[in-house]
Coordinates of C-alpha atoms in Angstrom, one line a residue:
M65 CA 11.3 -6.9 -51.0
G66 CA 11.6 -5.4 -47.5
K67 CA 12.7 -7.4 -44.4
G68 CA 13.0 -11.1 -44.7
G69 CA 13.9 -11.5 -48.4
N70 CA 13.2 -15.2 -48.4
Q71 CA 9.5 -14.8 -47.6
G72 CA 8.6 -15.5 -51.3
D73 CA 10.3 -18.9 -50.9
G74 CA 8.0 -19.8 -48.0
G75 CA 10.7 -19.3 -45.4
P76 CA 9.7 -17.7 -42.0
E77 CA 10.2 -14.0 -41.5
R78 CA 13.3 -13.4 -39.4
E79 CA 12.7 -11.1 -36.5
A80 CA 15.1 -8.3 -35.7
P81 CA 17.3 -9.2 -32.7
M82 CA 16.1 -7.7 -29.4
P83 CA 18.3 -4.9 -28.0
T84 CA 20.3 -5.9 -24.9
F85 CA 21.2 -3.7 -22.0
S86 CA 23.7 -3.8 -19.1
W87 CA 22.7 -3.1 -15.5
E88 CA 24.8 0.1 -15.6
E89 CA 22.5 1.4 -18.4
I90 CA 19.3 0.2 -16.8
Q91 CA 20.1 1.8 -13.4
K92 CA 20.3 5.2 -15.1
H93 CA 16.6 5.0 -15.8
N94 CA 15.3 5.4 -12.2
L95 CA 13.9 8.9 -12.4
R96 CA 10.3 10.2 -12.1
T97 CA 10.3 11.0 -15.8
D98 CA 12.4 8.0 -17.0
K99 CA 11.7 4.6 -15.5
W100 CA 12.9 1.2 -16.7
L101 CA 12.7 -2.1 -14.8
V102 CA 13.5 -5.8 -15.4
I103 CA 11.2 -8.8 -15.0
D104 CA 12.5 -12.3 -15.9
R105 CA 15.5 -10.7 -17.7
K106 CA 13.2 -8.6 -19.9
V107 CA 13.6 -4.8 -19.9
Y108 CA 10.5 -2.7 -19.8
N109 CA 10.0 1.1 -20.2
I110 CA 7.2 1.9 -17.7
T111 CA 7.6 5.7 -17.8
K112 CA 4.3 6.6 -19.4
W113 CA 2.3 3.5 -18.4
S114 CA 3.1 3.8 -14.6
S115 CA 0.5 6.4 -14.2
R116 CA -2.1 3.8 -15.2
H117 CA -0.8 1.1 -13.0
P118 CA -3.7 -0.3 -10.9
G119 CA -1.6 -0.4 -7.8
G120 CA -0.4 3.2 -8.2
Q121 CA 2.5 4.7 -10.0
R122 CA 4.6 5.0 -6.9
V123 CA 4.7 1.3 -6.0
I124 CA 5.9 0.3 -9.5
G125 CA 8.2 3.3 -9.7
H126 CA 10.0 2.2 -6.5
Y127 CA 11.6 -0.6 -8.7
A128 CA 12.8 1.7 -11.4
G129 CA 16.3 0.7 -12.4
E130 CA 16.1 -2.6 -10.6
D131 CA 15.0 -6.3 -11.0
A132 CA 11.3 -6.4 -10.1
T133 CA 10.8 -10.1 -10.8
D134 CA 10.0 -11.3 -7.3
A135 CA 7.8 -8.3 -6.5
F136 CA 5.9 -8.8 -9.8
R137 CA 5.2 -12.4 -8.9
A138 CA 4.3 -11.5 -5.3
F139 CA 1.7 -8.9 -6.1
H140 CA -0.1 -10.5 -9.1
P141 CA -2.0 -13.7 -8.6
N142 CA -2.8 -14.1 -12.4
L143 CA 0.6 -13.6 -14.1
D144 CA -0.6 -14.6 -17.6
F145 CA -3.2 -11.8 -17.5
V146 CA -0.8 -9.2 -16.3
R147 CA 1.9 -10.1 -18.8
K148 CA -0.4 -8.9 -21.6
F149 CA 0.0 -5.4 -20.3
L150 CA 3.8 -5.8 -20.3
K151 CA 4.2 -6.7 -24.0
P152 CA 3.8 -3.1 -25.4
L153 CA 6.3 -1.9 -22.8
L154 CA 9.1 -4.3 -23.8
I155 CA 12.2 -2.6 -25.1
G156 CA 14.9 -5.3 -24.8
E157 CA 16.5 -7.8 -22.4
L158 CA 19.5 -8.1 -20.2
A159 CA 22.8 -8.8 -22.0
P160 CA 23.7 -12.5 -21.8
E161 CA 26.8 -11.7 -19.7
E162 CA 24.8 -9.8 -17.1
S163 CA 23.6 -11.4 -13.8
G164 CA 19.9 -11.7 -13.3
Q165 CA 20.3 -9.7 -10.1
D166 CA 21.2 -6.0 -10.0
R167 CA 23.6 -4.3 -7.5
G168 CA 25.3 -7.6 -6.5
K169 CA 22.2 -9.1 -4.9
N170 CA 22.5 -12.7 -3.8
S171 CA 21.5 -14.8 -6.7
Q172 CA 21.5 -18.1 -4.7
I173 CA 19.0 -16.7 -2.2
T174 CA 16.8 -15.6 -5.0
E175 CA 17.0 -18.9 -6.8
D176 CA 16.2 -20.8 -3.6
F177 CA 13.3 -18.5 -2.8
R178 CA 11.8 -18.9 -6.2
A179 CA 12.0 -22.7 -5.7
L180 CA 10.3 -22.2 -2.4
R181 CA 7.5 -20.3 -4.1
K182 CA 7.1 -23.1 -6.6
T183 CA 6.8 -25.6 -3.7
A184 CA 4.1 -23.5 -2.2
E185 CA 2.2 -23.5 -5.5
D186 CA 2.6 -27.3 -5.8
M187 CA 1.2 -27.6 -2.2
N188 CA -1.8 -25.5 -3.2
L189 CA -1.1 -23.0 -0.5
F190 CA -2.4 -20.2 -2.7
K191 CA -5.8 -21.9 -2.8
T192 CA -8.5 -20.4 -0.6
N193 CA -10.7 -22.0 1.9
H194 CA -13.8 -19.9 1.2
L195 CA -15.6 -21.2 4.3
F196 CA -12.9 -19.7 6.5
F197 CA -13.6 -16.2 5.1
L198 CA -17.3 -16.6 5.1
L199 CA -17.3 -17.5 8.8
Y200 CA -14.9 -14.7 9.5
L201 CA -17.3 -12.2 7.9
A202 CA -20.2 -13.8 9.7
H203 CA -18.6 -13.3 13.1
I204 CA -18.0 -9.6 12.3
L205 CA -21.7 -9.2 11.4
V206 CA -22.7 -11.0 14.6
L207 CA -20.6 -8.6 16.6
E208 CA -22.3 -5.6 14.9
G209 CA -25.7 -7.1 15.6
L210 CA -24.8 -7.8 19.2
A211 CA -23.7 -4.2 19.8
W212 CA -27.1 -2.9 18.8
F213 CA -28.9 -5.6 20.8
I214 CA -27.0 -4.7 24.0
L215 CA -28.3 -1.1 23.9
F216 CA -31.7 -2.1 22.7
Y217 CA -32.2 -4.6 25.6
F218 CA -30.2 -3.0 28.4
G219 CA -30.5 0.7 27.6
N220 CA -27.9 3.4 27.1
G221 CA -26.4 3.4 30.6
W222 CA -22.7 3.7 31.2
I223 CA -22.0 0.0 31.5
P224 CA -24.0 -1.1 28.4
T225 CA -22.5 1.8 26.5
L226 CA -18.9 0.8 27.4
I227 CA -19.5 -2.9 26.6
T228 CA -21.1 -1.9 23.3
A229 CA -18.1 0.3 22.5
F230 CA -15.7 -2.6 23.1
V231 CA -17.8 -4.9 21.0
L232 CA -17.8 -2.4 18.1
A233 CA -14.1 -1.8 18.5
T234 CA -13.6 -5.5 18.2
S235 CA -15.8 -5.8 15.1
Q236 CA -14.0 -2.8 13.5
S237 CA -10.6 -4.3 14.2
Q238 CA -11.6 -7.7 12.8
A239 CA -13.1 -6.0 9.7
G240 CA -9.8 -4.2 9.3
W241 CA -8.0 -7.6 9.1
L242 CA -10.6 -9.0 6.7
Q243 CA -10.4 -6.0 4.3
H244 CA -6.7 -6.5 4.3
D245 CA -7.2 -10.1 2.9
Y246 CA -9.4 -8.9 0.0
G247 CA -7.2 -5.9 -0.6
H248 CA -4.3 -8.3 -1.3
L249 CA -6.3 -10.3 -3.7
S250 CA -5.8 -13.4 -1.6
V251 CA -9.4 -14.7 -1.4
H252 CA -10.9 -15.0 -4.9
K253 CA -9.2 -16.0 -8.1
K254 CA -10.8 -13.1 -10.0
S255 CA -9.5 -9.7 -9.0
T256 CA -12.8 -8.1 -9.7
W257 CA -14.5 -10.0 -6.8
N258 CA -11.7 -9.2 -4.4
H259 CA -11.9 -5.5 -5.3
L260 CA -15.7 -5.4 -4.9
I261 CA -15.8 -7.2 -1.5
H262 CA -12.8 -5.1 -0.4
K263 CA -14.7 -1.9 -1.1
F264 CA -17.7 -3.3 0.8
I265 CA -15.7 -4.2 3.9
I266 CA -13.4 -1.2 4.1
G267 CA -16.1 1.2 2.9
H268 CA -19.4 0.0 4.3
L269 CA -18.2 -1.8 7.4
K270 CA -15.4 0.7 8.3
G271 CA -16.0 3.9 6.5
A272 CA -12.6 4.1 4.9
S273 CA -11.3 4.4 1.3
A274 CA -10.1 1.3 -0.7
N275 CA -8.2 3.7 -3.0
W276 CA -6.4 5.3 0.0
W277 CA -5.5 1.8 1.4
N278 CA -4.2 0.6 -2.0
H279 CA -2.1 3.7 -2.5
R280 CA -0.3 3.3 0.8
H281 CA -0.2 -0.4 1.6
F282 CA 1.3 -1.8 -1.6
Q283 CA 4.2 0.7 -1.3
H284 CA 4.7 -0.6 2.2
H285 CA 5.0 -4.2 0.9
A286 CA 7.2 -3.3 -2.0
K287 CA 9.8 -1.5 0.1
P288 CA 9.1 -2.2 3.8
N289 CA 10.8 0.2 6.3
I290 CA 12.6 2.1 3.5
F291 CA 12.7 5.9 4.0
R292 CA 11.0 7.9 1.2
K293 CA 9.5 4.7 -0.2
D294 CA 7.4 3.1 2.6
P295 CA 4.7 5.6 3.6
D296 CA 4.4 3.8 7.0
V297 CA 7.7 5.2 8.1
N298 CA 7.3 8.6 6.4
M299 CA 5.6 10.8 9.1
L300 CA 5.9 14.1 7.4
H301 CA 2.3 14.3 6.3
V302 CA -0.9 13.6 8.2
F303 CA -3.0 12.6 5.1
V304 CA -1.6 10.8 2.1
L305 CA -4.0 10.3 -0.7
G306 CA -3.8 8.9 -4.2
E307 CA -3.9 10.9 -7.4
R308 CA -7.7 10.6 -7.5
Q309 CA -10.3 9.7 -4.9
P310 CA -13.0 7.7 -6.7
V311 CA -16.6 8.8 -6.1
E312 CA -17.6 5.2 -5.4
D313 CA -15.1 5.1 -2.5
L314 CA -16.9 8.2 -1.0
A315 CA -20.3 6.5 -1.5
W316 CA -19.1 3.4 0.4
A317 CA -17.8 5.5 3.3
V318 CA -21.1 7.6 3.3
S319 CA -23.0 4.3 3.6
Y320 CA -21.1 3.4 6.7
Y321 CA -21.6 6.7 8.5
T322 CA -25.3 6.7 7.5
R323 CA -25.8 3.2 8.9
F324 CA -23.9 4.1 12.1
F325 CA -25.8 7.3 12.9
V326 CA -29.2 5.8 11.9
T327 CA -28.5 3.0 14.3
Y328 CA -27.1 5.0 17.3
I329 CA -28.6 8.5 17.2
P330 CA -31.9 7.0 18.7
F331 CA -29.8 5.9 21.7
F332 CA -27.5 8.8 22.2
G333 CA -28.6 11.8 20.1
V334 CA -26.4 13.4 17.4
L335 CA -23.7 14.7 19.7
G336 CA -23.7 11.5 21.8
A337 CA -23.4 9.4 18.7
L338 CA -20.4 11.5 17.5
L339 CA -18.7 11.0 20.9
F340 CA -19.5 7.3 20.8
L341 CA -18.0 6.9 17.4
N342 CA -14.8 8.7 18.4
F343 CA -14.5 6.5 21.5
I344 CA -14.8 3.4 19.3
R345 CA -12.1 4.7 17.0
F346 CA -9.9 5.5 19.9
L347 CA -10.1 1.9 21.1
E348 CA -9.7 0.4 17.7
S349 CA -6.7 2.6 16.8
H350 CA -4.8 1.3 19.8
W351 CA -5.5 -2.3 18.7
F352 CA -4.5 -1.6 15.1
V353 CA -1.3 0.3 16.0
W354 CA 0.0 -2.2 18.5
V355 CA -0.6 -5.2 16.2
T356 CA 0.9 -3.7 13.1
Q357 CA 3.9 -2.0 14.7
M358 CA 5.0 -5.0 16.7
N359 CA 6.1 -6.6 13.5
H360 CA 7.8 -3.6 11.9
I361 CA 8.9 -0.7 14.1
V362 CA 11.3 -3.0 16.1
M363 CA 13.0 -4.0 12.9
E364 CA 15.6 -2.3 10.6
I365 CA 14.4 1.1 9.3
D366 CA 16.9 2.7 6.9
N367 CA 17.6 4.0 3.4
E368 CA 17.4 1.6 0.4
P369 CA 19.9 -1.3 1.0
Y370 CA 19.1 -2.9 -2.4
R371 CA 18.6 -6.5 -1.1
D372 CA 17.0 -9.4 -2.8
W373 CA 13.2 -9.8 -2.1
F374 CA 13.6 -12.5 0.5
S375 CA 16.3 -10.8 2.5
S376 CA 14.6 -7.4 2.4
Q377 CA 11.3 -8.8 3.8
L378 CA 13.1 -10.7 6.6
A379 CA 15.0 -7.5 7.6
A380 CA 11.8 -5.5 7.9
T381 CA 9.5 -8.0 9.5
C382 CA 9.2 -10.4 12.4
N383 CA 6.7 -12.9 13.7
V384 CA 4.7 -13.5 16.9
E385 CA 4.2 -17.0 18.1
Q386 CA 1.1 -18.9 16.9
S387 CA -1.9 -19.6 19.0
F388 CA -5.7 -19.4 18.3
F389 CA -5.9 -16.1 20.2
N390 CA -2.8 -14.6 18.5
D391 CA -4.1 -15.6 15.1
W392 CA -7.5 -14.0 15.8
F393 CA -6.2 -11.0 17.7
S394 CA -3.8 -10.0 14.9
G395 CA -5.7 -11.2 11.8
H396 CA -2.9 -13.7 11.3
L397 CA -0.4 -10.8 11.0
N398 CA 1.5 -12.6 13.6
F399 CA 2.8 -14.4 10.5
Q400 CA 4.1 -11.1 9.2
I401 CA 7.2 -12.7 7.5
E402 CA 5.2 -15.2 5.5
H403 CA 2.6 -12.5 4.6
H404 CA 5.3 -10.2 3.3
L405 CA 6.9 -12.9 1.3
F406 CA 3.6 -14.2 -0.2
P407 CA 1.1 -11.3 0.1
T408 CA -1.5 -13.1 -2.1
M409 CA -1.4 -16.3 -0.1
P410 CA -4.6 -16.9 2.0
R411 CA -3.7 -16.2 5.6
H412 CA -5.0 -19.6 6.8
N413 CA -2.1 -21.2 5.0
F414 CA 0.7 -19.2 6.6
Y415 CA 1.4 -21.8 9.2
K416 CA 2.0 -24.4 6.6
I417 CA 4.7 -22.5 4.7
A418 CA 6.4 -21.1 7.8
P419 CA 8.6 -24.2 8.5
L420 CA 9.9 -24.0 4.9
V421 CA 10.7 -20.3 5.3
K422 CA 12.6 -21.1 8.5
S423 CA 14.6 -23.7 6.7
L424 CA 15.6 -21.3 4.0
C425 CA 16.6 -18.7 6.5
A426 CA 18.7 -21.3 8.3
K427 CA 20.4 -22.3 5.1
H428 CA 21.5 -18.8 4.3
G429 CA 22.2 -17.6 7.9
I430 CA 19.3 -15.1 7.9
E431 CA 17.7 -14.4 11.2
Y432 CA 14.0 -15.5 11.5
Q433 CA 12.6 -13.6 14.4
E434 CA 9.7 -15.1 16.3
K435 CA 8.6 -14.0 19.8
P436 CA 5.8 -14.2 22.3
L437 CA 3.0 -11.6 22.0
M438 CA 3.9 -9.8 25.2
Q439 CA 7.5 -9.6 24.3
A440 CA 6.6 -8.2 20.9
L441 CA 4.5 -5.5 22.5
Q442 CA 7.2 -4.6 25.0
D443 CA 9.7 -4.4 22.1
I444 CA 7.6 -1.5 20.7
I445 CA 8.2 0.5 23.9
R446 CA 11.9 -0.3 23.9
S447 CA 12.2 0.7 20.2
L448 CA 10.4 4.0 20.8
K449 CA 12.5 4.7 23.9
K450 CA 15.7 4.1 21.9
S451 CA 14.5 6.5 19.2
G452 CA 13.6 9.1 21.8
E453 CA 17.0 8.9 23.3
L454 CA 18.6 9.3 19.9
W455 CA 16.5 12.4 19.2
L456 CA 17.3 13.8 22.6
D457 CA 21.0 13.3 22.1
A458 CA 20.9 14.9 18.7
Y459 CA 18.9 17.9 20.2
L460 CA 21.3 18.4 23.1
H461 CA 24.4 18.2 20.9
K462 CA 23.2 20.0 17.8

């Protein structure tokens, strides 16, 4: 008769009870070759599947042995679609007596944050204003065209060349902020469209790799400012690449350099165009580093503290005051707190959710740091000075 002996009588087949696990058992499976994680109290074995994870095996592996519910919701705009991939990986669930949070994380903060996310969804704050992103792309293309026109009309003297370099550094920086939006899947409902436009912007407009960006950036969001997990604070290697570098990424990058040199070799020659490109990169890199580090490097950087999602993001990020210039200059990354809490939220809605985030911080006594732009930039210098003094002290007293 097999299982369910009453099937012949028309009764439903009785499913075998699902295995249950304690946190003590789950936390043992946090190795490179043995990885479990928990989502909505369900336990999944991701050991083999993690190598096929679209966001990279490291980002999902960083949550091995932990509750990954809030990270899962933060990174995936279409949860119903993603859950289809989880079904074959399901091996059990948390034992009924176990808390939904591992390692003593604050359950009340987690519950309140999930209620806040539901409020954001009810307010349609994950809905995109497509005109905003269309105009944003248009202003980048206008800057690119303006750069060529300056040289075409005024010639390649020192002053037109310098002005053109600053215009192109501006367009490159703004393209950097725009590719960031598409990379986070925060513009279109379909991930395919986000990925395609992301590759166009980061590849054709900037000459970089979408695969490289995904490999690094999602790890940063998963575990910001955590040693050995956030690549932005691991400075041991100059180049960090994914397992594979897709050929199409290379093709997009080649299209950028082809376009650049075809456009500017007639003005400067081959060597001059190379020097011109490096000067633009020099200007752009300063813009990028100052904006990205004013929100992170001044915050806590340490080993894994095992905090809940809300608390971990607040400990690693801070905001810069809102203004039209600050929003444009930083690509709305002056709302770094809100961006880290809701990475798939379109950036034009950050200011709407910010007051609710502040209220939740106040309720639980969590510091919500927000500062003027100049103070944020000065804090970078203070932070680097403090780090330098610590290194010097360690060197002198080793």
